[in-house]
Structures are given as C-alpha cells and as structure tokens.
mmCIF file of C-alpha atoms in Angstrom:
data_model
loop_
_atom_site.group_PDB
_atom_site.id
_atom_site.type_symbol
_atom_site.label_atom_id
_atom_site.label_comp_id
_atom_site.label_asym_id
_atom_site.label_seq_id
_atom_site.Cartn_x
_atom_site.Cartn_y
_atom_site.Cartn_z
ATOM 1 C CA UNK A 1 -65.493 -28.659 102.381
ATOM 2 C CA UNK A 2 -61.276 -29.278 102.715
ATOM 3 C CA UNK A 3 -59.504 -28.428 99.786
ATOM 4 C CA UNK A 4 -57.693 -31.144 98.439
ATOM 5 C CA UNK A 5 -53.314 -30.590 97.856
ATOM 6 C CA UNK A 6 -52.762 -31.677 94.481
ATOM 7 C CA UNK A 7 -50.943 -35.836 95.079
ATOM 8 C CA UNK A 8 -47.458 -35.350 94.317
ATOM 9 C CA UNK A 9 -46.424 -39.198 94.480
ATOM 10 C CA UNK A 10 -48.459 -39.373 90.967
ATOM 11 C CA UNK A 11 -47.227 -38.379 87.331
ATOM 12 C CA UNK A 12 -49.341 -36.253 85.942
ATOM 13 C CA UNK A 13 -49.782 -36.812 82.702
ATOM 14 C CA UNK A 14 -51.194 -34.572 79.955
ATOM 15 C CA UNK A 15 -49.693 -30.853 82.710
ATOM 16 C CA UNK A 16 -45.880 -31.361 81.057
ATOM 17 C CA UNK A 17 -45.306 -33.022 84.866
ATOM 18 C CA UNK A 18 -44.890 -35.890 83.391
ATOM 19 C CA UNK A 19 -42.575 -38.488 85.489
ATOM 20 C CA UNK A 20 -39.656 -39.840 83.063
ATOM 21 C CA UNK A 21 -37.989 -42.731 81.122
ATOM 22 C CA UNK A 22 -36.789 -43.058 84.770
ATOM 23 C CA UNK A 23 -39.304 -43.041 86.661
ATOM 24 C CA UNK A 24 -37.610 -41.708 89.302
ATOM 25 C CA UNK A 25 -39.827 -38.817 92.078
ATOM 26 C CA UNK A 26 -39.249 -35.731 92.532
ATOM 27 C CA UNK A 27 -38.347 -36.331 96.522
ATOM 28 C CA UNK A 28 -35.634 -39.244 94.540
ATOM 29 C CA UNK A 29 -34.474 -36.663 91.670
ATOM 30 C CA UNK A 30 -33.816 -33.451 94.125
ATOM 31 C CA UNK A 31 -31.546 -35.601 96.796
ATOM 32 C CA UNK A 32 -29.692 -37.053 93.512
ATOM 33 C CA UNK A 33 -29.421 -33.792 91.621
ATOM 34 C CA UNK A 34 -26.072 -33.467 90.388
ATOM 35 C CA UNK A 35 -23.834 -35.268 92.270
ATOM 36 C CA UNK A 36 -20.680 -36.018 90.362
ATOM 37 C CA UNK A 37 -19.865 -40.152 90.375
ATOM 38 C CA UNK A 38 -19.052 -41.366 93.449
ATOM 39 C CA UNK A 39 -15.247 -42.044 94.628
ATOM 40 C CA UNK A 40 -13.497 -43.481 97.276
ATOM 41 C CA UNK A 41 -13.326 -41.965 100.243
ATOM 42 C CA UNK A 42 -14.225 -38.117 98.215
ATOM 43 C CA UNK A 43 -17.774 -36.959 99.673
ATOM 44 C CA UNK A 44 -21.065 -37.610 97.591
ATOM 45 C CA UNK A 45 -20.443 -33.170 97.355
ATOM 46 C CA UNK A 46 -17.574 -32.222 96.831
ATOM 47 C CA UNK A 47 -16.292 -28.142 98.673
ATOM 48 C CA UNK A 48 -17.025 -25.134 96.504
ATOM 49 C CA UNK A 49 -13.876 -24.286 94.345
ATOM 50 C CA UNK A 50 -12.656 -21.203 95.138
ATOM 51 C CA UNK A 51 -10.490 -19.920 92.326
ATOM 52 C CA UNK A 52 -10.007 -16.837 90.003
ATOM 53 C CA UNK A 53 -7.784 -18.998 87.914
ATOM 54 C CA UNK A 54 -7.242 -22.752 86.968
ATOM 55 C CA UNK A 55 -3.288 -24.355 85.560
ATOM 56 C CA UNK A 56 -3.574 -23.675 81.610
ATOM 57 C CA UNK A 57 -1.427 -25.038 79.760
ATOM 58 C CA UNK A 58 -1.268 -24.866 76.080
ATOM 59 C CA UNK A 59 -4.010 -22.967 74.925
ATOM 60 C CA UNK A 60 -7.461 -21.742 75.683
ATOM 61 C CA UNK A 61 -9.096 -23.378 73.589
ATOM 62 C CA UNK A 62 -11.705 -26.703 74.278
ATOM 63 C CA UNK A 63 -10.517 -25.628 78.478
ATOM 64 C CA UNK A 64 -13.289 -26.169 80.320
ATOM 65 C CA UNK A 65 -11.945 -24.156 83.052
ATOM 66 C CA UNK A 66 -9.377 -21.314 82.667
ATOM 67 C CA UNK A 67 -10.525 -18.140 84.418
ATOM 68 C CA UNK A 68 -12.879 -17.535 87.271
ATOM 69 C CA UNK A 69 -15.856 -14.822 85.543
ATOM 70 C CA UNK A 70 -16.718 -17.987 82.990
ATOM 71 C CA UNK A 71 -17.045 -20.556 84.614
ATOM 72 C CA UNK A 72 -16.002 -22.810 88.307
ATOM 73 C CA UNK A 73 -16.801 -26.309 89.010
ATOM 74 C CA UNK A 74 -19.514 -25.342 91.923
ATOM 75 C CA UNK A 75 -21.409 -23.164 89.668
ATOM 76 C CA UNK A 76 -21.380 -26.342 86.623
ATOM 77 C CA UNK A 77 -22.677 -29.076 89.727
ATOM 78 C CA UNK A 78 -25.492 -26.788 90.920
ATOM 79 C CA UNK A 79 -26.027 -26.436 86.610
ATOM 80 C CA UNK A 80 -26.733 -29.649 86.939
ATOM 81 C CA UNK A 81 -28.756 -30.169 89.870
ATOM 82 C CA UNK A 82 -31.599 -27.097 88.604
ATOM 83 C CA UNK A 83 -31.305 -28.979 85.347
ATOM 84 C CA UNK A 84 -32.820 -31.991 86.413
ATOM 85 C CA UNK A 85 -34.832 -30.614 87.542
ATOM 86 C CA UNK A 86 -36.935 -28.088 85.614
ATOM 87 C CA UNK A 87 -36.823 -30.351 82.749
ATOM 88 C CA UNK A 88 -36.672 -35.203 83.745
ATOM 89 C CA UNK A 89 -34.567 -37.025 81.081
ATOM 90 C CA UNK A 90 -33.423 -34.117 78.774
ATOM 91 C CA UNK A 91 -29.886 -33.773 78.555
ATOM 92 C CA UNK A 92 -30.179 -31.281 76.294
ATOM 93 C CA UNK A 93 -31.616 -29.013 78.641
ATOM 94 C CA UNK A 94 -29.250 -26.054 80.936
ATOM 95 C CA UNK A 95 -28.541 -23.679 82.979
ATOM 96 C CA UNK A 96 -27.204 -21.150 83.383
ATOM 97 C CA UNK A 97 -26.680 -19.206 86.843
ATOM 98 C CA UNK A 98 -26.349 -15.869 88.163
ATOM 99 C CA UNK A 99 -25.483 -14.003 91.249
ATOM 100 C CA UNK A 100 -29.426 -13.352 91.834
ATOM 101 C CA UNK A 101 -32.721 -13.574 90.681
ATOM 102 C CA UNK A 102 -33.293 -9.719 89.249
ATOM 103 C CA UNK A 103 -29.377 -10.858 87.887
ATOM 104 C CA UNK A 104 -31.246 -13.824 85.135
ATOM 105 C CA UNK A 105 -34.114 -11.617 84.991
ATOM 106 C CA UNK A 106 -31.963 -8.666 83.304
ATOM 107 C CA UNK A 107 -29.997 -11.474 81.123
ATOM 108 C CA UNK A 108 -33.380 -12.610 79.408
ATOM 109 C CA UNK A 109 -34.955 -9.245 78.302
ATOM 110 C CA UNK A 110 -31.546 -7.649 77.780
ATOM 111 C CA UNK A 111 -29.531 -10.295 76.133
ATOM 112 C CA UNK A 112 -32.711 -11.697 74.491
ATOM 113 C CA UNK A 113 -34.163 -8.189 72.685
ATOM 114 C CA UNK A 114 -33.170 -6.022 70.324
ATOM 115 C CA UNK A 115 -33.948 -1.859 69.078
ATOM 116 C CA UNK A 116 -37.076 -2.283 67.028
ATOM 117 C CA UNK A 117 -38.425 -5.847 68.658
ATOM 118 C CA UNK A 118 -41.268 -5.950 71.592
ATOM 119 C CA UNK A 119 -41.304 -7.559 74.395
ATOM 120 C CA UNK A 120 -44.804 -8.314 76.129
ATOM 121 C CA UNK A 121 -44.561 -8.083 79.976
ATOM 122 C CA UNK A 122 -47.222 -9.099 82.630
ATOM 123 C CA UNK A 123 -48.755 -5.307 84.507
ATOM 124 C CA UNK A 124 -49.019 -7.709 88.076
ATOM 125 C CA UNK A 125 -45.272 -8.783 87.627
ATOM 126 C CA UNK A 126 -42.711 -8.173 90.414
ATOM 127 C CA UNK A 127 -42.251 -4.537 90.276
ATOM 128 C CA UNK A 128 -38.341 -4.352 89.371
ATOM 129 C CA UNK A 129 -39.966 -5.476 86.164
ATOM 130 C CA UNK A 130 -40.680 -1.285 85.453
ATOM 131 C CA UNK A 131 -37.754 -0.800 86.515
ATOM 132 C CA UNK A 132 -36.403 -3.170 83.086
ATOM 133 C CA UNK A 133 -39.164 -1.393 80.947
ATOM 134 C CA UNK A 134 -37.845 1.829 81.383
ATOM 135 C CA UNK A 135 -34.796 0.044 81.132
ATOM 136 C CA UNK A 136 -35.650 -2.132 77.376
ATOM 137 C CA UNK A 137 -37.915 1.335 76.078
ATOM 138 C CA UNK A 138 -34.212 3.387 76.415
ATOM 139 C CA UNK A 139 -32.897 0.491 74.588
ATOM 140 C CA UNK A 140 -35.295 1.403 72.039
ATOM 141 C CA UNK A 141 -38.131 -1.793 72.427
ATOM 142 C CA UNK A 142 -41.464 -1.573 71.794
ATOM 143 C CA UNK A 143 -42.707 -2.891 75.202
ATOM 144 C CA UNK A 144 -46.394 -4.127 76.059
ATOM 145 C CA UNK A 145 -48.773 -4.919 79.614
ATOM 146 C CA UNK A 146 -51.118 -7.336 80.345
ATOM 147 C CA UNK A 147 -52.101 -8.989 83.693
ATOM 148 C CA UNK A 148 -51.945 -12.019 84.295
ATOM 149 C CA UNK A 149 -55.366 -13.652 84.656
ATOM 150 C CA UNK A 150 -57.649 -14.264 81.990
ATOM 151 C CA UNK A 151 -56.521 -14.236 78.507
ATOM 152 C CA UNK A 152 -55.404 -10.117 78.693
ATOM 153 C CA UNK A 153 -51.604 -11.372 77.355
ATOM 154 C CA UNK A 154 -53.361 -13.426 74.097
ATOM 155 C CA UNK A 155 -54.598 -10.472 72.629
ATOM 156 C CA UNK A 156 -50.822 -8.993 72.707
ATOM 157 C CA UNK A 157 -48.596 -11.100 70.860
ATOM 158 C CA UNK A 158 -49.701 -10.452 67.813
ATOM 159 C CA UNK A 159 -45.672 -9.265 66.632
ATOM 160 C CA UNK A 160 -43.743 -9.652 69.765
ATOM 161 C CA UNK A 161 -40.873 -11.079 69.918
ATOM 162 C CA UNK A 162 -40.727 -12.201 73.103
ATOM 163 C CA UNK A 163 -43.063 -13.055 76.323
ATOM 164 C CA UNK A 164 -42.840 -12.802 79.866
ATOM 165 C CA UNK A 165 -44.692 -14.368 81.760
ATOM 166 C CA UNK A 166 -44.835 -15.052 85.284
ATOM 167 C CA UNK A 167 -47.220 -17.764 87.251
ATOM 168 C CA UNK A 168 -47.955 -17.356 89.626
ATOM 169 C CA UNK A 169 -48.159 -13.393 89.813
ATOM 170 C CA UNK A 170 -45.979 -11.490 92.668
ATOM 171 C CA UNK A 171 -47.660 -10.603 95.441
ATOM 172 C CA UNK A 172 -51.600 -10.979 93.317
ATOM 173 C CA UNK A 173 -51.179 -14.394 92.712
ATOM 174 C CA UNK A 174 -52.647 -14.498 89.119
ATOM 175 C CA UNK A 175 -52.357 -18.310 87.008
ATOM 176 C CA UNK A 176 -52.031 -18.006 83.258
ATOM 177 C CA UNK A 177 -51.683 -20.680 81.252
ATOM 178 C CA UNK A 178 -48.527 -21.577 79.769
ATOM 179 C CA UNK A 179 -49.368 -24.536 77.091
ATOM 180 C CA UNK A 180 -52.109 -22.098 75.517
ATOM 181 C CA UNK A 181 -49.558 -18.797 75.645
ATOM 182 C CA UNK A 182 -46.550 -20.479 74.709
ATOM 183 C CA UNK A 183 -48.936 -21.675 71.606
ATOM 184 C CA UNK A 184 -49.353 -18.050 70.354
ATOM 185 C CA UNK A 185 -46.404 -16.580 70.761
ATOM 186 C CA UNK A 186 -44.711 -19.631 68.841
ATOM 187 C CA UNK A 187 -47.218 -18.980 66.775
ATOM 188 C CA UNK A 188 -46.087 -15.687 66.304
ATOM 189 C CA UNK A 189 -42.591 -16.172 65.862
ATOM 190 C CA UNK A 190 -41.721 -15.095 69.551
ATOM 191 C CA UNK A 191 -40.407 -16.581 72.787
ATOM 192 C CA UNK A 192 -41.699 -17.737 75.716
ATOM 193 C CA UNK A 193 -40.023 -16.905 78.804
ATOM 194 C CA UNK A 194 -42.258 -18.708 82.668
ATOM 195 C CA UNK A 195 -40.372 -16.657 86.000
ATOM 196 C CA UNK A 196 -41.061 -19.720 87.741
ATOM 197 C CA UNK A 197 -39.607 -18.550 90.941
ATOM 198 C CA UNK A 198 -42.473 -18.893 93.736
ATOM 199 C CA UNK A 199 -43.716 -22.257 92.134
ATOM 200 C CA UNK A 200 -39.835 -23.570 91.724
ATOM 201 C CA UNK A 201 -39.461 -26.924 89.073
ATOM 202 C CA UNK A 202 -40.893 -29.299 91.491
ATOM 203 C CA UNK A 203 -43.916 -27.103 91.222
ATOM 204 C CA UNK A 204 -44.613 -26.230 87.223
ATOM 205 C CA UNK A 205 -41.724 -27.041 84.878
ATOM 206 C CA UNK A 206 -42.126 -24.391 81.989
ATOM 207 C CA UNK A 207 -39.965 -26.354 79.944
ATOM 208 C CA UNK A 208 -42.304 -29.133 79.226
ATOM 209 C CA UNK A 209 -44.857 -27.385 79.638
ATOM 210 C CA UNK A 210 -44.480 -25.355 75.947
ATOM 211 C CA UNK A 211 -41.544 -22.453 77.198
ATOM 212 C CA UNK A 212 -38.072 -21.742 75.070
ATOM 213 C CA UNK A 213 -36.731 -20.388 78.932
ATOM 214 C CA UNK A 214 -37.784 -21.007 83.031
ATOM 215 C CA UNK A 215 -36.432 -18.058 84.868
ATOM 216 C CA UNK A 216 -36.137 -18.204 88.094
ATOM 217 C CA UNK A 217 -35.023 -16.304 91.811
ATOM 218 C CA UNK A 218 -33.751 -19.443 93.787
ATOM 219 C CA UNK A 219 -32.955 -16.751 96.402
ATOM 220 C CA UNK A 220 -36.861 -17.888 97.390
ATOM 221 C CA UNK A 221 -37.867 -20.974 97.592
ATOM 222 C CA UNK A 222 -35.165 -22.943 96.259
ATOM 223 C CA UNK A 223 -32.674 -22.000 98.634
ATOM 224 C CA UNK A 224 -35.228 -21.780 101.615
ATOM 225 C CA UNK A 225 -33.634 -20.706 104.129
ATOM 226 C CA UNK A 226 -32.847 -17.527 103.888
ATOM 227 C CA UNK A 227 -29.052 -16.602 103.221
ATOM 228 C CA UNK A 228 -28.303 -16.786 99.674
ATOM 229 C CA UNK A 229 -28.572 -14.466 96.397
ATOM 230 C CA UNK A 230 -29.733 -16.337 93.534
ATOM 231 C CA UNK A 231 -30.976 -16.939 90.139
ATOM 232 C CA UNK A 232 -30.848 -18.933 87.291
ATOM 233 C CA UNK A 233 -31.429 -19.113 83.606
ATOM 234 C CA UNK A 234 -32.879 -22.753 82.102
ATOM 235 C CA UNK A 235 -33.627 -23.629 78.709
ATOM 236 C CA UNK A 236 -33.607 -27.030 76.114
ATOM 237 C CA UNK A 237 -32.300 -24.179 73.364
ATOM 238 C CA UNK A 238 -28.623 -24.002 72.687
ATOM 239 C CA UNK A 239 -28.304 -20.673 70.646
ATOM 240 C CA UNK A 240 -30.451 -18.804 74.459
ATOM 241 C CA UNK A 241 -27.867 -20.220 76.703
ATOM 242 C CA UNK A 242 -24.953 -19.480 74.916
ATOM 243 C CA UNK A 243 -26.647 -15.444 74.986
ATOM 244 C CA UNK A 244 -27.994 -15.657 78.428
ATOM 245 C CA UNK A 245 -23.896 -16.805 78.981
ATOM 246 C CA UNK A 246 -21.903 -14.426 77.271
ATOM 247 C CA UNK A 247 -24.259 -11.701 79.280
ATOM 248 C CA UNK A 248 -23.089 -12.890 83.052
ATOM 249 C CA UNK A 249 -19.624 -12.791 81.168
ATOM 250 C CA UNK A 250 -19.618 -9.124 80.273
ATOM 251 C CA UNK A 251 -21.889 -7.893 83.140
ATOM 252 C CA UNK A 252 -19.700 -10.389 85.321
ATOM 253 C CA UNK A 253 -23.039 -11.082 87.396
ATOM 254 C CA UNK A 254 -21.829 -14.213 88.538
ATOM 255 C CA UNK A 255 -22.810 -16.537 92.107
ATOM 256 C CA UNK A 256 -19.520 -16.972 94.676
ATOM 257 C CA UNK A 257 -19.105 -20.607 95.219
ATOM 258 C CA UNK A 258 -19.784 -20.913 98.586
ATOM 259 C CA UNK A 259 -23.431 -19.135 97.630
ATOM 260 C CA UNK A 260 -23.575 -22.503 94.973
ATOM 261 C CA UNK A 261 -22.236 -24.203 96.680
ATOM 262 C CA UNK A 262 -25.746 -23.529 99.495
ATOM 263 C CA UNK A 263 -27.887 -23.889 96.721
ATOM 264 C CA UNK A 264 -26.311 -27.128 95.757
ATOM 265 C CA UNK A 265 -27.039 -28.971 98.786
ATOM 266 C CA UNK A 266 -30.319 -27.663 99.764
ATOM 267 C CA UNK A 267 -31.991 -28.771 97.010
ATOM 268 C CA UNK A 268 -31.977 -32.032 98.458
ATOM 269 C CA UNK A 269 -34.584 -30.769 101.020
ATOM 270 C CA UNK A 270 -36.435 -28.951 98.626
ATOM 271 C CA UNK A 271 -39.087 -31.456 98.161
ATOM 272 C CA UNK A 272 -40.109 -32.564 101.821
ATOM 273 C CA UNK A 273 -39.754 -28.568 102.268
ATOM 274 C CA UNK A 274 -42.391 -27.280 99.637
ATOM 275 C CA UNK A 275 -44.704 -29.810 99.808
ATOM 276 C CA UNK A 276 -44.827 -28.979 103.838
ATOM 277 C CA UNK A 277 -45.043 -25.395 102.592
ATOM 278 C CA UNK A 278 -47.388 -26.001 100.041
ATOM 279 C CA UNK A 279 -50.402 -28.310 103.321
ATOM 280 C CA UNK A 280 -49.330 -25.159 105.711
ATOM 281 C CA UNK A 281 -50.126 -22.540 103.230
ATOM 282 C CA UNK A 282 -53.658 -24.269 102.129
ATOM 283 C CA UNK A 283 -54.322 -24.457 105.462
ATOM 284 C CA UNK A 284 -53.277 -20.492 106.641
ATOM 285 C CA UNK A 285 -55.412 -19.200 103.467
ATOM 286 C CA UNK A 286 -58.726 -21.285 105.067
ATOM 287 C CA UNK A 287 -58.551 -19.630 108.008
ATOM 288 C CA UNK A 288 -57.734 -15.955 106.727
ATOM 289 C CA UNK A 289 -61.129 -16.957 104.363
ATOM 290 C CA UNK A 290 -63.100 -17.970 107.743
ATOM 291 C CA UNK A 291 -63.057 -14.317 109.272
ATOM 292 C CA UNK A 292 -65.180 -11.427 107.990
ATOM 293 C CA UNK A 293 -62.292 -9.040 108.191
ATOM 294 C CA UNK A 294 -60.246 -9.931 105.116
ATOM 295 C CA UNK A 295 -60.163 -9.675 102.601
ATOM 296 C CA UNK A 296 -59.243 -10.690 99.437
ATOM 297 C CA UNK A 297 -57.341 -13.598 100.212
ATOM 298 C CA UNK A 298 -55.850 -16.269 97.086
ATOM 299 C CA UNK A 299 -54.042 -19.014 97.386
ATOM 300 C CA UNK A 300 -54.291 -20.834 94.088
ATOM 301 C CA UNK A 301 -54.696 -24.018 96.037
ATOM 302 C CA UNK A 302 -58.785 -22.815 98.084
ATOM 303 C CA UNK A 303 -61.165 -24.419 95.616
ATOM 304 C CA UNK A 304 -63.339 -21.435 95.533
ATOM 305 C CA UNK A 305 -59.652 -19.366 94.206
ATOM 306 C CA UNK A 306 -60.186 -18.072 90.584
ATOM 307 C CA UNK A 307 -56.563 -19.452 89.738
ATOM 308 C CA UNK A 308 -57.249 -23.610 90.824
ATOM 309 C CA UNK A 309 -59.050 -24.698 87.820
ATOM 310 C CA UNK A 310 -55.875 -23.967 86.121
ATOM 311 C CA UNK A 311 -53.723 -24.622 88.380
ATOM 312 C CA UNK A 312 -54.592 -27.625 89.741
ATOM 313 C CA UNK A 313 -53.819 -28.525 85.355
ATOM 314 C CA UNK A 314 -50.184 -26.817 84.950
ATOM 315 C CA UNK A 315 -49.068 -26.897 88.561
ATOM 316 C CA UNK A 316 -48.198 -30.023 90.732
ATOM 317 C CA UNK A 317 -48.396 -28.186 93.935
ATOM 318 C CA UNK A 318 -49.538 -24.795 94.920
ATOM 319 C CA UNK A 319 -47.164 -22.112 96.649
ATOM 320 C CA UNK A 320 -45.884 -20.936 100.072
ATOM 321 C CA UNK A 321 -47.174 -17.464 99.308
ATOM 322 C CA UNK A 322 -50.910 -16.272 100.502
ATOM 323 C CA UNK A 323 -52.102 -13.152 99.950
ATOM 324 C CA UNK A 324 -54.282 -10.929 101.920
ATOM 325 C CA UNK A 325 -56.168 -7.915 102.296
ATOM 326 C CA UNK A 326 -57.213 -5.908 105.588
ATOM 327 C CA UNK A 327 -59.734 -2.930 105.937
ATOM 328 C CA UNK A 328 -56.040 -0.448 105.735
ATOM 329 C CA UNK A 329 -52.345 0.717 106.296
ATOM 330 C CA UNK A 330 -52.929 0.850 110.599
ATOM 331 C CA UNK A 331 -55.095 -2.602 111.216
ATOM 332 C CA UNK A 332 -52.275 -4.513 108.723
ATOM 333 C CA UNK A 333 -49.468 -3.567 110.640
ATOM 334 C CA UNK A 334 -50.985 -3.536 113.901
ATOM 335 C CA UNK A 335 -51.571 -7.463 112.807
ATOM 336 C CA UNK A 336 -47.767 -7.624 111.495
ATOM 337 C CA UNK A 337 -46.727 -6.461 115.562
ATOM 338 C CA UNK A 338 -48.837 -8.999 116.371
ATOM 339 C CA UNK A 339 -47.673 -12.118 115.524
ATOM 340 C CA UNK A 340 -45.078 -14.237 117.392
ATOM 341 C CA UNK A 341 -44.026 -16.787 115.100
ATOM 342 C CA UNK A 342 -44.539 -14.738 111.516
ATOM 343 C CA UNK A 343 -41.673 -12.678 111.179
ATOM 344 C CA UNK A 344 -42.110 -8.803 109.926
ATOM 345 C CA UNK A 345 -39.422 -8.928 106.481
ATOM 346 C CA UNK A 346 -39.275 -9.641 102.289
ATOM 347 C CA UNK A 347 -39.278 -12.298 100.811
ATOM 348 C CA UNK A 348 -40.729 -15.274 100.282
ATOM 349 C CA UNK A 349 -40.241 -19.371 100.468
ATOM 350 C CA UNK A 350 -38.062 -19.541 103.413
ATOM 351 C CA UNK A 351 -38.130 -22.320 106.365
ATOM 352 C CA UNK A 352 -39.759 -19.633 109.308
ATOM 353 C CA UNK A 353 -43.045 -18.303 108.269
ATOM 354 C CA UNK A 354 -41.999 -14.927 106.798
ATOM 355 C CA UNK A 355 -45.065 -11.251 106.300
ATOM 356 C CA UNK A 356 -45.155 -7.671 105.113
ATOM 357 C CA UNK A 357 -47.675 -5.935 104.137
ATOM 358 C CA UNK A 358 -47.181 -5.303 100.384
ATOM 359 C CA UNK A 359 -47.567 -1.067 100.009
ATOM 360 C CA UNK A 360 -44.612 -0.467 101.674
ATOM 361 C CA UNK A 361 -42.307 -0.133 99.418
ATOM 362 C CA UNK A 362 -44.341 1.230 96.452
ATOM 363 C CA UNK A 363 -45.049 -0.003 92.763
ATOM 364 C CA UNK A 364 -47.117 -3.292 93.142
ATOM 365 C CA UNK A 365 -50.834 -1.837 92.490
ATOM 366 C CA UNK A 366 -52.144 -3.425 94.907
ATOM 367 C CA UNK A 367 -54.245 -1.415 98.438
ATOM 368 C CA UNK A 368 -52.868 -0.628 101.239
ATOM 369 C CA UNK A 369 -53.747 -3.453 103.697
ATOM 370 C CA UNK A 370 -52.962 -5.432 101.509
ATOM 371 C CA UNK A 371 -50.704 -8.383 103.464
ATOM 372 C CA UNK A 372 -48.156 -11.039 101.057
ATOM 373 C CA UNK A 373 -47.727 -13.987 103.518
ATOM 374 C CA UNK A 374 -44.619 -16.918 103.083
ATOM 375 C CA UNK A 375 -45.042 -19.956 104.698
ATOM 376 C CA UNK A 376 -42.581 -21.615 106.391
ATOM 377 C CA UNK A 377 -41.962 -25.796 108.433
ATOM 378 C CA UNK A 378 -43.538 -24.815 111.595
ATOM 379 C CA UNK A 379 -46.490 -27.149 112.479
ATOM 380 C CA UNK A 380 -49.732 -25.968 110.511
ATOM 381 C CA UNK A 381 -51.283 -25.954 114.242
ATOM 382 C CA UNK A 382 -49.317 -23.196 115.672
ATOM 383 C CA UNK A 383 -49.025 -21.061 112.348
ATOM 384 C CA UNK A 384 -52.781 -20.914 112.102
ATOM 385 C CA UNK A 385 -53.324 -20.446 116.350
ATOM 386 C CA UNK A 386 -50.505 -17.482 116.487
ATOM 387 C CA UNK A 387 -52.499 -15.803 113.273
ATOM 388 C CA UNK A 388 -55.696 -15.849 114.380
ATOM 389 C CA UNK A 389 -54.491 -14.258 118.083
ATOM 390 C CA UNK A 390 -52.837 -11.674 116.090
ATOM 391 C CA UNK A 391 -55.938 -11.224 114.543
ATOM 392 C CA UNK A 392 -57.616 -11.214 117.544
ATOM 393 C CA UNK A 393 -55.713 -9.313 118.846
ATOM 394 C CA UNK A 394 -55.361 -6.373 115.933
ATOM 395 C CA UNK A 395 -58.876 -5.919 115.575
ATOM 396 C CA UNK A 396 -59.300 -2.242 117.472
ATOM 397 C CA UNK A 397 -56.620 0.428 117.639
ATOM 398 C CA UNK A 398 -54.386 0.901 121.319
ATOM 399 C CA UNK A 399 -55.703 3.842 123.371
ATOM 400 C CA UNK A 400 -52.716 6.344 122.861
ATOM 401 C CA UNK A 401 -51.440 4.727 119.388
ATOM 402 C CA UNK A 402 -50.769 6.587 116.619
ATOM 403 C CA UNK A 403 -52.928 6.320 113.216
ATOM 404 C CA UNK A 404 -51.293 3.246 112.737
ATOM 405 C CA UNK A 405 -51.620 2.034 115.524
ATOM 406 C CA UNK A 406 -47.705 1.648 116.948
ATOM 407 C CA UNK A 407 -47.122 4.916 117.853
ATOM 408 C CA UNK A 408 -47.011 6.666 114.853
ATOM 409 C CA UNK A 409 -43.734 4.438 113.374
ATOM 410 C CA UNK A 410 -45.061 3.436 109.698
#
C-alpha cells in the first residue's frame, strides 16, 4: 500500500497548525510574507540595504536604525516574514535572524542559561550540540541528554530550566511529541526550544504546539538553494526575544544584508519546493525500502516508520530527508560515486538532491554505511531510477580498486 502524504491544503485541527482567522493557505503566506505596503513604482520586495551606520540626528533613544550591528531594514522585513510563517495571525511573535543556524542555536543556549541551571539536550541531535554541551558545562551549566524517540526525554525534565528538542532529529529522523513534552517541561518551570530546521515552519509550527522557542538553520530548506548561511530564533516571549537579540549584538553574529534579502526572496517558493521535495522523498524512501541490501530506511512519511504515527499528528508534511544504511563504508562510497543526479555533499534541503556517508564527519552515532539523502525537486521517476541504478552498480567492488571500492581514496 502506498503511503498518502498529508493534504497540505486543509487545516490540521488539533495539531497546532490551524490556519488563522484570515484563512490564507501557506502558498499564499509565503508569497506575501514580510512585504512592505505597496507603493507606486516601488518593487514589492525592496533590495538589500547596505549600511554600517545611518543618519542619526538628535537622541538615540527610539531610533529604529542607528548602527549596522543593531538592526537593518532588510533584516526587519525577513524577520517579519518568518514570524508570519512560524506563528500565523499572532502579531506578538518575534524573530531574530543570525548569520548561521549555529549562531541561532548558540544564542538560545548561551543567553538563556546560567551557572547552576540544568539543560536537557538530545543525544542524537545535530553533532555540533556536543561542542555546545562542553561549552555549557564549562560555564557551570548541568547538561542531561536523552534520545529523541519514545518518551526518554520525559524522565529528564524534572528540575530542568531548558528543554531542547530536535524533531525530526538529524540525521536519524526520530520524532518526539512537542505538545506533551512542552506541557511536562512547563510544569517544571522550564523553557522549551525546538530545532525546527528539517520540518520548516510549513511542516511544523512548534510555537503553536506549546514550545517557547523555535530555532532553525535557514541555510537548509528555508532558503533552499545552497547559497546562503542563515539562522533564526522565533518566539512569542518578549523576554526571550530581547535576550537573544542582545546576544546577537554582543557577539556580532549578524547576517549580511545580501544574505537576508536572498533568504526573503527564496521564501516565496518555500511551499512549492517543500511540497515537491516531500513527495519525492517518499517515493525515494519506498524505492530504497524495497531493496534487500538497504537497511533501516527512515522517513516519517512511510506508514511503517516508527515515527509515522506521531509525525502525522503534529507535522503537515514529512520533509526532504531520507536516511538508510548500506552494508559497510566501502559499499556506501561506491553507491555515492555512482549516482548521477545526486551530488556527494553535506547539508540538506536544497533544490538539488545531495547525499553523504554521514560517518565521514565523526560525532554522529551511526553505522559506517549510514547515508543521509536530501531529496530535491527533480523529477521523482528520474531520482528513483538513478538511485536504483547506483545500487545495482555498487553491489560488489570492482576489480583493482581499494577497500572502499574507489581506488583506495576515502
């Protein structure tokens, strides 16, 4: 039986993704998000503002723009646009953009915690969380960890000050119940932050599911073209927004105006890109699952995936990433080398499909043959054909090659 993707044109009642009073769908939202009022003979989206300083007569108090590290009109438009997507119809939602996803993640974890406090992190999340854990512990913050899947995080919430969730997790694609965990954490007086990078605000809206903070790397699917480094923090709390904005100013983790403008321009196609990618990813996952040499295929859209039931409740689409495991490192390397339409590259969420043997970086608790595949917007049939052909060609090492099947080069 072929799994049916969620219908993204309907309100998901009870999931936290209900459309607001205006009733606009996400395709309409992304096209119009953050645009200024229409002015005769002016572009709908003004170009980037390149300014280190602004004309500033009189007193500084109340000035919207004074110095380039504090604020920029191009950031302002992008921040408003993302806020409209993360929390539709909520004018109190705020967004703070950063120069990268790690800039945004670091801002939350380092500005909202103090020595002696306790933070709960996923042990299977993005691998740079391990470096942040060391930094937090060096500052005197206690850190607990638990896996994303199941209810493991519930047992670590007691006495915590901040619960950090990553759902779906990267690269394992496990899912946790945001609403349930947020309720448990709030009973303990803890803040809840969710890394929403893989889902995007069109696939999942953590703020509407009870989280205090939604964080993402805009480098990935939000911008989708592999040409921008960006991150953001979204929240409905003025105190949280002020804290992370002050952190950005202090450490200077600001985006360039050109990057901010490119990100805003790219938002207009977010709905069509992520819808196409989600459908393609499901087709790829089904094709991989049918192969005997491919193990542990993960994609939340597969009906037999361990995360499917929960994902279908809190997500409106299942994302572009598929993970799976080939027998060993050499087999994975041969497979990647024989792909024609899928580039061997890190990151995910782009319009062009990419894949990598994730273990080459170290830090992720995955087998040596584990592959993370980011599915793009190519024709679905072409991608499936290319992947099947590469699997056939990589079934056995060619004579004369090294242990990895690539002449000895790893």
